[in-house]
PDB file of C-alpha atoms in Angstrom:
ATOM      1  CA  ASP A   1       2.043  -9.311 -32.455  1.00  0.00           C
ATOM      2  CA  THR A   2      -0.612  -8.739 -29.464  1.00  0.00           C
ATOM      3  CA  GLU A   3      -1.650  -4.879 -30.551  1.00  0.00           C
ATOM      4  CA  VAL A   4      -4.300  -2.900 -31.630  1.00  0.00           C
ATOM      5  CA  THR A   5      -2.897  -0.036 -33.121  1.00  0.00           C
ATOM      6  CA  GLN A   6      -5.350   3.019 -34.338  1.00  0.00           C
ATOM      7  CA  THR A   7      -4.467   6.224 -36.537  1.00  0.00           C
ATOM      8  CA  PRO A   8      -4.720   8.855 -36.057  1.00  0.00           C
ATOM      9  CA  LYS A   9      -4.438   9.282 -31.851  1.00  0.00           C
ATOM     10  CA  HIS A  10      -5.928  12.815 -31.672  1.00  0.00           C
ATOM     11  CA  LEU A  11      -8.381  15.047 -34.087  1.00  0.00           C
ATOM     12  CA  VAL A  12     -10.011  17.588 -34.937  1.00  0.00           C
ATOM     13  CA  MET A  13     -12.926  18.602 -37.307  1.00  0.00           C
ATOM     14  CA  GLY A  14     -15.674  20.523 -38.533  1.00  0.00           C
ATOM     15  CA  MET A  15     -18.925  19.562 -38.820  1.00  0.00           C
ATOM     16  CA  THR A  16     -18.665  19.734 -42.534  1.00  0.00           C
ATOM     17  CA  ASN A  17     -15.515  17.659 -42.695  1.00  0.00           C
ATOM     18  CA  LYS A  18     -15.586  13.966 -43.473  1.00  0.00           C
ATOM     19  CA  LYS A  19     -12.258  11.501 -41.794  1.00  0.00           C
ATOM     20  CA  SER A  20     -11.841   8.667 -41.303  1.00  0.00           C
ATOM     21  CA  LEU A  21      -9.708   6.461 -37.693  1.00  0.00           C
ATOM     22  CA  LYS A  22      -8.121   3.943 -38.946  1.00  0.00           C
ATOM     23  CA  CYS A  23      -7.192  -0.054 -36.874  1.00  0.00           C
ATOM     24  CA  GLU A  24      -5.385  -1.953 -37.586  1.00  0.00           C
ATOM     25  CA  GLN A  25      -4.031  -5.285 -35.810  1.00  0.00           C
ATOM     26  CA  HIS A  26      -2.527  -9.243 -37.152  1.00  0.00           C
ATOM     27  CA  MET A  27      -3.288 -11.452 -34.433  1.00  0.00           C
ATOM     28  CA  GLY A  28      -5.406 -13.536 -36.374  1.00  0.00           C
ATOM     29  CA  HIS A  29      -8.710 -12.286 -34.728  1.00  0.00           C
ATOM     30  CA  ARG A  30     -11.448 -12.753 -37.109  1.00  0.00           C
ATOM     31  CA  ALA A  31     -13.781  -9.762 -34.800  1.00  0.00           C
ATOM     32  CA  MET A  32     -13.351  -6.406 -34.530  1.00  0.00           C
ATOM     33  CA  TYR A  33     -15.467  -3.655 -32.731  1.00  0.00           C
ATOM     34  CA  TRP A  34     -15.864   0.023 -32.178  1.00  0.00           C
ATOM     35  CA  TYR A  35     -16.702   1.791 -28.747  1.00  0.00           C
ATOM     36  CA  LYS A  36     -17.453   4.801 -27.794  1.00  0.00           C
ATOM     37  CA  GLN A  37     -16.453   7.019 -24.308  1.00  0.00           C
ATOM     38  CA  LYS A  38     -17.228  10.008 -22.741  1.00  0.00           C
ATOM     39  CA  ALA A  39     -15.629  10.806 -19.838  1.00  0.00           C
ATOM     40  CA  LYS A  40     -16.371   9.449 -17.011  1.00  0.00           C
ATOM     41  CA  LYS A  41     -18.378   6.919 -18.867  1.00  0.00           C
ATOM     42  CA  PRO A  42     -17.529   3.308 -20.332  1.00  0.00           C
ATOM     43  CA  PRO A  43     -17.031   2.710 -23.836  1.00  0.00           C
ATOM     44  CA  GLU A  44     -20.387   1.936 -25.606  1.00  0.00           C
ATOM     45  CA  LEU A  45     -20.628  -0.727 -28.046  1.00  0.00           C
ATOM     46  CA  MET A  46     -20.688   0.777 -31.443  1.00  0.00           C
ATOM     47  CA  PHE A  47     -20.507  -2.379 -34.267  1.00  0.00           C
ATOM     48  CA  VAL A  48     -18.466  -5.075 -34.787  1.00  0.00           C
ATOM     49  CA  TYR A  49     -17.641  -6.914 -36.892  1.00  0.00           C
ATOM     50  CA  SER A  50     -17.026 -11.274 -37.261  1.00  0.00           C
ATOM     51  CA  TYR A  51     -15.374 -11.973 -40.464  1.00  0.00           C
ATOM     52  CA  GLU A  52     -15.219  -9.605 -42.551  1.00  0.00           C
ATOM     53  CA  LYS A  53     -19.067  -8.855 -41.888  1.00  0.00           C
ATOM     54  CA  LEU A  54     -20.752  -6.312 -40.279  1.00  0.00           C
ATOM     55  CA  SER A  55     -22.853  -8.135 -37.558  1.00  0.00           C
ATOM     56  CA  ILE A  56     -23.613  -5.706 -34.876  1.00  0.00           C
ATOM     57  CA  ASN A  57     -24.928  -1.747 -35.500  1.00  0.00           C
ATOM     58  CA  GLU A  58     -26.501  -0.189 -32.638  1.00  0.00           C
ATOM     59  CA  SER A  59     -28.389   2.070 -34.194  1.00  0.00           C
ATOM     60  CA  VAL A  60     -25.925   4.048 -34.632  1.00  0.00           C
ATOM     61  CA  PRO A  61     -26.214   7.542 -36.687  1.00  0.00           C
ATOM     62  CA  SER A  62     -25.784   7.386 -40.459  1.00  0.00           C
ATOM     63  CA  ARG A  63     -23.014   9.990 -39.995  1.00  0.00           C
ATOM     64  CA  PHE A  64     -20.376   7.532 -38.227  1.00  0.00           C
ATOM     65  CA  SER A  65     -20.122   4.771 -41.160  1.00  0.00           C
ATOM     66  CA  PRO A  66     -18.150   1.591 -40.188  1.00  0.00           C
ATOM     67  CA  GLU A  67     -15.539  -0.131 -43.048  1.00  0.00           C
ATOM     68  CA  CYS A  68     -13.882  -3.871 -42.903  1.00  0.00           C
ATOM     69  CA  PRO A  69     -11.846  -4.116 -45.911  1.00  0.00           C
ATOM     70  CA  ASN A  70      -9.840  -7.299 -44.875  1.00  0.00           C
ATOM     71  CA  SER A  71      -9.376  -8.951 -41.974  1.00  0.00           C
ATOM     72  CA  SER A  72      -6.608  -7.071 -40.733  1.00  0.00           C
ATOM     73  CA  LEU A  73      -8.570  -3.337 -40.746  1.00  0.00           C
ATOM     74  CA  LEU A  74     -11.457  -1.221 -39.831  1.00  0.00           C
ATOM     75  CA  ASN A  75     -12.375   2.104 -40.990  1.00  0.00           C
ATOM     76  CA  LEU A  76     -15.116   4.051 -39.547  1.00  0.00           C
ATOM     77  CA  HIS A  77     -15.814   6.796 -41.898  1.00  0.00           C
ATOM     78  CA  LEU A  78     -16.955   9.831 -39.957  1.00  0.00           C
ATOM     79  CA  HIS A  79     -19.534  12.732 -41.745  1.00  0.00           C
ATOM     80  CA  ALA A  80     -21.096  15.663 -40.739  1.00  0.00           C
ATOM     81  CA  LEU A  81     -20.182  15.109 -37.072  1.00  0.00           C
ATOM     82  CA  GLN A  82     -21.901  17.117 -33.677  1.00  0.00           C
ATOM     83  CA  PRO A  83     -20.471  18.439 -30.986  1.00  0.00           C
ATOM     84  CA  GLU A  84     -21.915  15.757 -29.100  1.00  0.00           C
ATOM     85  CA  ASP A  85     -20.360  13.076 -30.729  1.00  0.00           C
ATOM     86  CA  SER A  86     -16.381  14.282 -29.074  1.00  0.00           C
ATOM     87  CA  ALA A  87     -14.550  11.398 -27.515  1.00  0.00           C
ATOM     88  CA  LEU A  88     -12.614   8.736 -27.431  1.00  0.00           C
ATOM     89  CA  TYR A  89     -13.128   6.201 -29.807  1.00  0.00           C
ATOM     90  CA  LEU A  90     -11.724   2.605 -29.464  1.00  0.00           C
ATOM     91  CA  CYS A  91     -11.388   0.479 -31.668  1.00  0.00           C
ATOM     92  CA  ALA A  92     -11.785  -3.798 -30.157  1.00  0.00           C
ATOM     93  CA  SER A  93     -10.513  -7.457 -31.408  1.00  0.00           C
ATOM     94  CA  SER A  94     -10.728 -11.230 -30.365  1.00  0.00           C
ATOM     95  CA  SER A  95     -10.044 -14.591 -31.215  1.00  0.00           C
ATOM     96  CA  SER A  96     -13.744 -15.599 -30.521  1.00  0.00           C
ATOM     97  CA  PRO A  97     -16.271 -14.590 -28.233  1.00  0.00           C
ATOM     98  CA  ASN A  98     -14.958 -16.857 -26.056  1.00  0.00           C
ATOM     99  CA  TYR A  99     -11.788 -14.506 -25.219  1.00  0.00           C
ATOM    100  CA  GLY A 100     -10.938 -11.118 -23.667  1.00  0.00           C
ATOM    101  CA  TYR A 101     -10.937  -8.619 -26.238  1.00  0.00           C
ATOM    102  CA  THR A 102      -7.815  -6.097 -27.611  1.00  0.00           C
ATOM    103  CA  PHE A 103      -7.937  -2.667 -27.265  1.00  0.00           C
ATOM    104  CA  GLY A 104      -6.223  -0.100 -28.671  1.00  0.00           C
ATOM    105  CA  SER A 105      -5.614   2.819 -27.413  1.00  0.00           C
ATOM    106  CA  GLY A 106      -7.729   5.037 -29.750  1.00  0.00           C
ATOM    107  CA  THR A 107      -8.266   8.028 -31.287  1.00  0.00           C
ATOM    108  CA  ARG A 108      -9.608  11.200 -28.973  1.00  0.00           C
ATOM    109  CA  LEU A 109     -11.984  13.182 -31.843  1.00  0.00           C
ATOM    110  CA  THR A 110     -12.746  17.079 -30.851  1.00  0.00           C
ATOM    111  CA  VAL A 111     -15.889  18.168 -33.057  1.00  0.00           C
ATOM    112  CA  VAL A 112     -16.293  22.206 -33.217  1.00  0.00           C
TER     113      VAL A 112
ATOM    114  CA  SER B   1     -34.215  -2.309 -18.070  1.00  0.00           C
ATOM    115  CA  GLN B   2     -30.781  -4.509 -17.724  1.00  0.00           C
ATOM    116  CA  LYS B   3     -28.244  -2.982 -15.298  1.00  0.00           C
ATOM    117  CA  ILE B   4     -23.998  -3.437 -14.948  1.00  0.00           C
ATOM    118  CA  GLU B   5     -23.427  -1.985 -11.675  1.00  0.00           C
ATOM    119  CA  GLN B   6     -20.011  -1.301  -9.705  1.00  0.00           C
ATOM    120  CA  ASN B   7     -20.894  -0.760  -6.133  1.00  0.00           C
ATOM    121  CA  SER B   8     -18.691   2.522  -5.947  1.00  0.00           C
ATOM    122  CA  GLU B   9     -17.378   5.332  -8.547  1.00  0.00           C
ATOM    123  CA  ALA B  10     -14.308   5.203  -6.310  1.00  0.00           C
ATOM    124  CA  LEU B  11     -11.852   2.900  -3.835  1.00  0.00           C
ATOM    125  CA  ASN B  12      -9.381   4.099  -1.437  1.00  0.00           C
ATOM    126  CA  ILE B  13      -7.319   1.834  -0.189  1.00  0.00           C
ATOM    127  CA  GLN B  14      -3.964   1.613   1.778  1.00  0.00           C
ATOM    128  CA  GLU B  15      -0.632  -0.150   0.086  1.00  0.00           C
ATOM    129  CA  GLY B  16      -0.570  -3.733   1.374  1.00  0.00           C
ATOM    130  CA  LYS B  17      -4.527  -4.683   1.394  1.00  0.00           C
ATOM    131  CA  THR B  18      -7.253  -6.240  -0.453  1.00  0.00           C
ATOM    132  CA  ALA B  19      -8.736  -4.042  -2.910  1.00  0.00           C
ATOM    133  CA  THR B  20     -12.734  -5.653  -3.418  1.00  0.00           C
ATOM    134  CA  LEU B  21     -14.724  -4.133  -6.173  1.00  0.00           C
ATOM    135  CA  THR B  22     -17.641  -5.212  -6.987  1.00  0.00           C
ATOM    136  CA  CYS B  23     -20.274  -5.643 -10.068  1.00  0.00           C
ATOM    137  CA  ASN B  24     -23.395  -5.977 -10.069  1.00  0.00           C
ATOM    138  CA  TYR B  25     -26.579  -7.424 -12.555  1.00  0.00           C
ATOM    139  CA  THR B  26     -29.902  -7.203 -13.502  1.00  0.00           C
ATOM    140  CA  ASN B  27     -31.916  -8.629 -15.766  1.00  0.00           C
ATOM    141  CA  TYR B  28     -29.012 -10.307 -17.870  1.00  0.00           C
ATOM    142  CA  SER B  29     -27.946 -13.749 -18.520  1.00  0.00           C
ATOM    143  CA  PRO B  30     -24.262 -13.659 -19.655  1.00  0.00           C
ATOM    144  CA  ALA B  31     -22.375 -16.501 -20.679  1.00  0.00           C
ATOM    145  CA  TYR B  32     -19.467 -15.090 -19.131  1.00  0.00           C
ATOM    146  CA  LEU B  33     -18.176 -11.720 -17.196  1.00  0.00           C
ATOM    147  CA  GLN B  34     -14.577  -9.900 -17.788  1.00  0.00           C
ATOM    148  CA  TRP B  35     -12.892  -7.971 -15.923  1.00  0.00           C
ATOM    149  CA  TYR B  36     -10.363  -5.130 -17.478  1.00  0.00           C
ATOM    150  CA  ARG B  37      -7.934  -1.850 -16.167  1.00  0.00           C
ATOM    151  CA  GLN B  38      -7.947   1.388 -17.791  1.00  0.00           C
ATOM    152  CA  ASP B  39      -5.781   3.901 -17.700  1.00  0.00           C
ATOM    153  CA  PRO B  40      -6.952   7.633 -18.303  1.00  0.00           C
ATOM    154  CA  GLY B  41      -6.330   8.514 -22.097  1.00  0.00           C
ATOM    155  CA  ARG B  42      -6.297   4.968 -23.074  1.00  0.00           C
ATOM    156  CA  GLY B  43      -7.784   1.630 -23.615  1.00  0.00           C
ATOM    157  CA  PRO B  44      -9.314  -0.720 -21.899  1.00  0.00           C
ATOM    158  CA  VAL B  45      -6.742  -3.795 -21.031  1.00  0.00           C
ATOM    159  CA  PHE B  46      -8.321  -7.337 -20.435  1.00  0.00           C
ATOM    160  CA  LEU B  47      -7.543  -9.570 -17.585  1.00  0.00           C
ATOM    161  CA  LEU B  48     -10.027 -11.881 -16.635  1.00  0.00           C
ATOM    162  CA  LEU B  49     -12.751 -13.684 -17.854  1.00  0.00           C
ATOM    163  CA  ILE B  50     -14.804 -15.760 -15.892  1.00  0.00           C
ATOM    164  CA  ARG B  51     -17.847 -18.473 -17.591  1.00  0.00           C
ATOM    165  CA  GLU B  52     -21.008 -18.753 -15.501  1.00  0.00           C
ATOM    166  CA  ASN B  53     -20.397 -22.711 -14.806  1.00  0.00           C
ATOM    167  CA  GLU B  54     -16.664 -21.502 -12.758  1.00  0.00           C
ATOM    168  CA  LYS B  55     -16.969 -20.131  -9.265  1.00  0.00           C
ATOM    169  CA  GLU B  56     -13.550 -18.789  -9.199  1.00  0.00           C
ATOM    170  CA  LYS B  57     -10.713 -17.558 -11.178  1.00  0.00           C
ATOM    171  CA  ARG B  58      -7.057 -16.358 -10.258  1.00  0.00           C
ATOM    172  CA  LYS B  59      -4.120 -14.404 -12.046  1.00  0.00           C
ATOM    173  CA  GLU B  60      -1.154 -13.681  -9.461  1.00  0.00           C
ATOM    174  CA  ARG B  61      -2.256 -11.128  -6.851  1.00  0.00           C
ATOM    175  CA  LEU B  62      -5.765 -11.164  -9.276  1.00  0.00           C
ATOM    176  CA  LYS B  63      -9.166 -13.470  -8.423  1.00  0.00           C
ATOM    177  CA  VAL B  64     -12.425 -12.917  -9.871  1.00  0.00           C
ATOM    178  CA  THR B  65     -15.539 -15.086  -8.913  1.00  0.00           C
ATOM    179  CA  PHE B  66     -19.095 -15.415 -10.109  1.00  0.00           C
ATOM    180  CA  ASP B  67     -22.343 -16.109  -8.752  1.00  0.00           C
ATOM    181  CA  THR B  68     -25.399 -16.492 -10.764  1.00  0.00           C
ATOM    182  CA  THR B  69     -26.796 -17.002  -8.138  1.00  0.00           C
ATOM    183  CA  LEU B  70     -27.067 -13.418  -6.173  1.00  0.00           C
ATOM    184  CA  LYS B  71     -26.302 -12.019 -10.294  1.00  0.00           C
ATOM    185  CA  GLN B  72     -22.381 -10.654  -8.340  1.00  0.00           C
ATOM    186  CA  SER B  73     -18.780 -10.644  -9.363  1.00  0.00           C
ATOM    187  CA  LEU B  74     -16.205  -9.727  -7.479  1.00  0.00           C
ATOM    188  CA  PHE B  75     -12.523  -8.676  -8.363  1.00  0.00           C
ATOM    189  CA  HIS B  76     -10.210  -8.778  -5.921  1.00  0.00           C
ATOM    190  CA  ILE B  77      -6.648  -7.531  -5.743  1.00  0.00           C
ATOM    191  CA  THR B  78      -4.421  -8.389  -2.475  1.00  0.00           C
ATOM    192  CA  ALA B  79      -1.206  -6.955  -1.774  1.00  0.00           C
ATOM    193  CA  SER B  80      -1.862  -4.231  -3.956  1.00  0.00           C
ATOM    194  CA  GLN B  81       0.176  -1.184  -5.144  1.00  0.00           C
ATOM    195  CA  PRO B  82       0.249   2.169  -5.891  1.00  0.00           C
ATOM    196  CA  ALA B  83       0.831   1.137  -9.747  1.00  0.00           C
ATOM    197  CA  ASP B  84      -2.319  -0.336  -9.342  1.00  0.00           C
ATOM    198  CA  SER B  85      -4.433   2.737  -8.955  1.00  0.00           C
ATOM    199  CA  ALA B  86      -6.719   2.506 -12.480  1.00  0.00           C
ATOM    200  CA  THR B  87     -10.194   2.321 -13.284  1.00  0.00           C
ATOM    201  CA  TYR B  88     -11.587  -1.106 -13.194  1.00  0.00           C
ATOM    202  CA  LEU B  89     -14.698  -2.069 -15.745  1.00  0.00           C
ATOM    203  CA  CYS B  90     -16.905  -5.859 -15.323  1.00  0.00           C
ATOM    204  CA  ALA B  91     -17.923  -6.395 -18.593  1.00  0.00           C
ATOM    205  CA  LEU B  92     -20.833  -8.916 -19.678  1.00  0.00           C
ATOM    206  CA  ARG B  93     -20.508 -10.899 -22.956  1.00  0.00           C
ATOM    207  CA  MET B  94     -24.641 -13.595 -23.704  1.00  0.00           C
ATOM    208  CA  ASP B  95     -23.847 -17.098 -25.061  1.00  0.00           C
ATOM    209  CA  SER B  96     -24.241 -16.345 -28.460  1.00  0.00           C
ATOM    210  CA  SER B  97     -23.336 -12.960 -29.049  1.00  0.00           C
ATOM    211  CA  TYR B  98     -20.338 -10.865 -29.582  1.00  0.00           C
ATOM    212  CA  LYS B  99     -22.123  -8.628 -28.212  1.00  0.00           C
ATOM    213  CA  LEU B 100     -20.366  -7.228 -24.853  1.00  0.00           C
ATOM    214  CA  ILE B 101     -21.740  -4.922 -22.589  1.00  0.00           C
ATOM    215  CA  PHE B 102     -19.297  -2.720 -19.650  1.00  0.00           C
ATOM    216  CA  GLY B 103     -20.464  -1.741 -16.283  1.00  0.00           C
ATOM    217  CA  SER B 104     -20.539   2.095 -15.438  1.00  0.00           C
ATOM    218  CA  GLY B 105     -16.428   1.016 -14.206  1.00  0.00           C
ATOM    219  CA  THR B 106     -14.661   1.576 -10.954  1.00  0.00           C
ATOM    220  CA  ARG B 107     -11.534   4.446 -10.020  1.00  0.00           C
ATOM    221  CA  LEU B 108      -9.245   2.451  -8.035  1.00  0.00           C
ATOM    222  CA  LEU B 109      -6.505   4.742  -5.796  1.00  0.00           C
ATOM    223  CA  VAL B 110      -4.598   2.948  -4.139  1.00  0.00           C
ATOM    224  CA  ARG B 111      -2.679   4.944  -0.500  1.00  0.00           C
ATOM    225  CA  PRO B 112       1.712   5.089   0.012  1.00  0.00           C
TER     226      PRO B 112
END
């Protein structure tokens, strides 16, 4: 299995909702990442987990809350989002920083 | 400030020609430079990685060069095909960090 699977593919949520994005990989990769991508912009790093521990938080607002339950799973919990948070949320994994990253297809999030 | 710039927002070439994309960076000392391809609505796909002590890497029709003096990487696609049309992103990783930072991307269009 050489894929990163993200669910759901699309999500529409209101500003008062709580939702979660899920990411799964079975490649044995020890680092997992969340990126945010707005239209016609490059992906922006949000969080990095290394060996299931949060190692980088790029000053992301607390309405985004990551969680790594085990080495194969990564969640992003969303609460009280704003319309400007609408974007493509990408999950990625890598075996080490010395190798290329494997990205999922993303979750297209719309906040209404 | 730190910047990663890719030469042009869009590049238009004729099928069969060589496409050359440029990635310039300032105020970084990357240990690794990576190139990714991204199709609309999908996650980036890893293509090639080059280390700071390597001058050139090849993979099939792809070639990457890395000049740490000029702070520049060139990405070449030889014998280009319409199927090569996509956005190409360069990304830098500093040593001992899981932080992968993306350039702005170049949209390549290969005309039949």
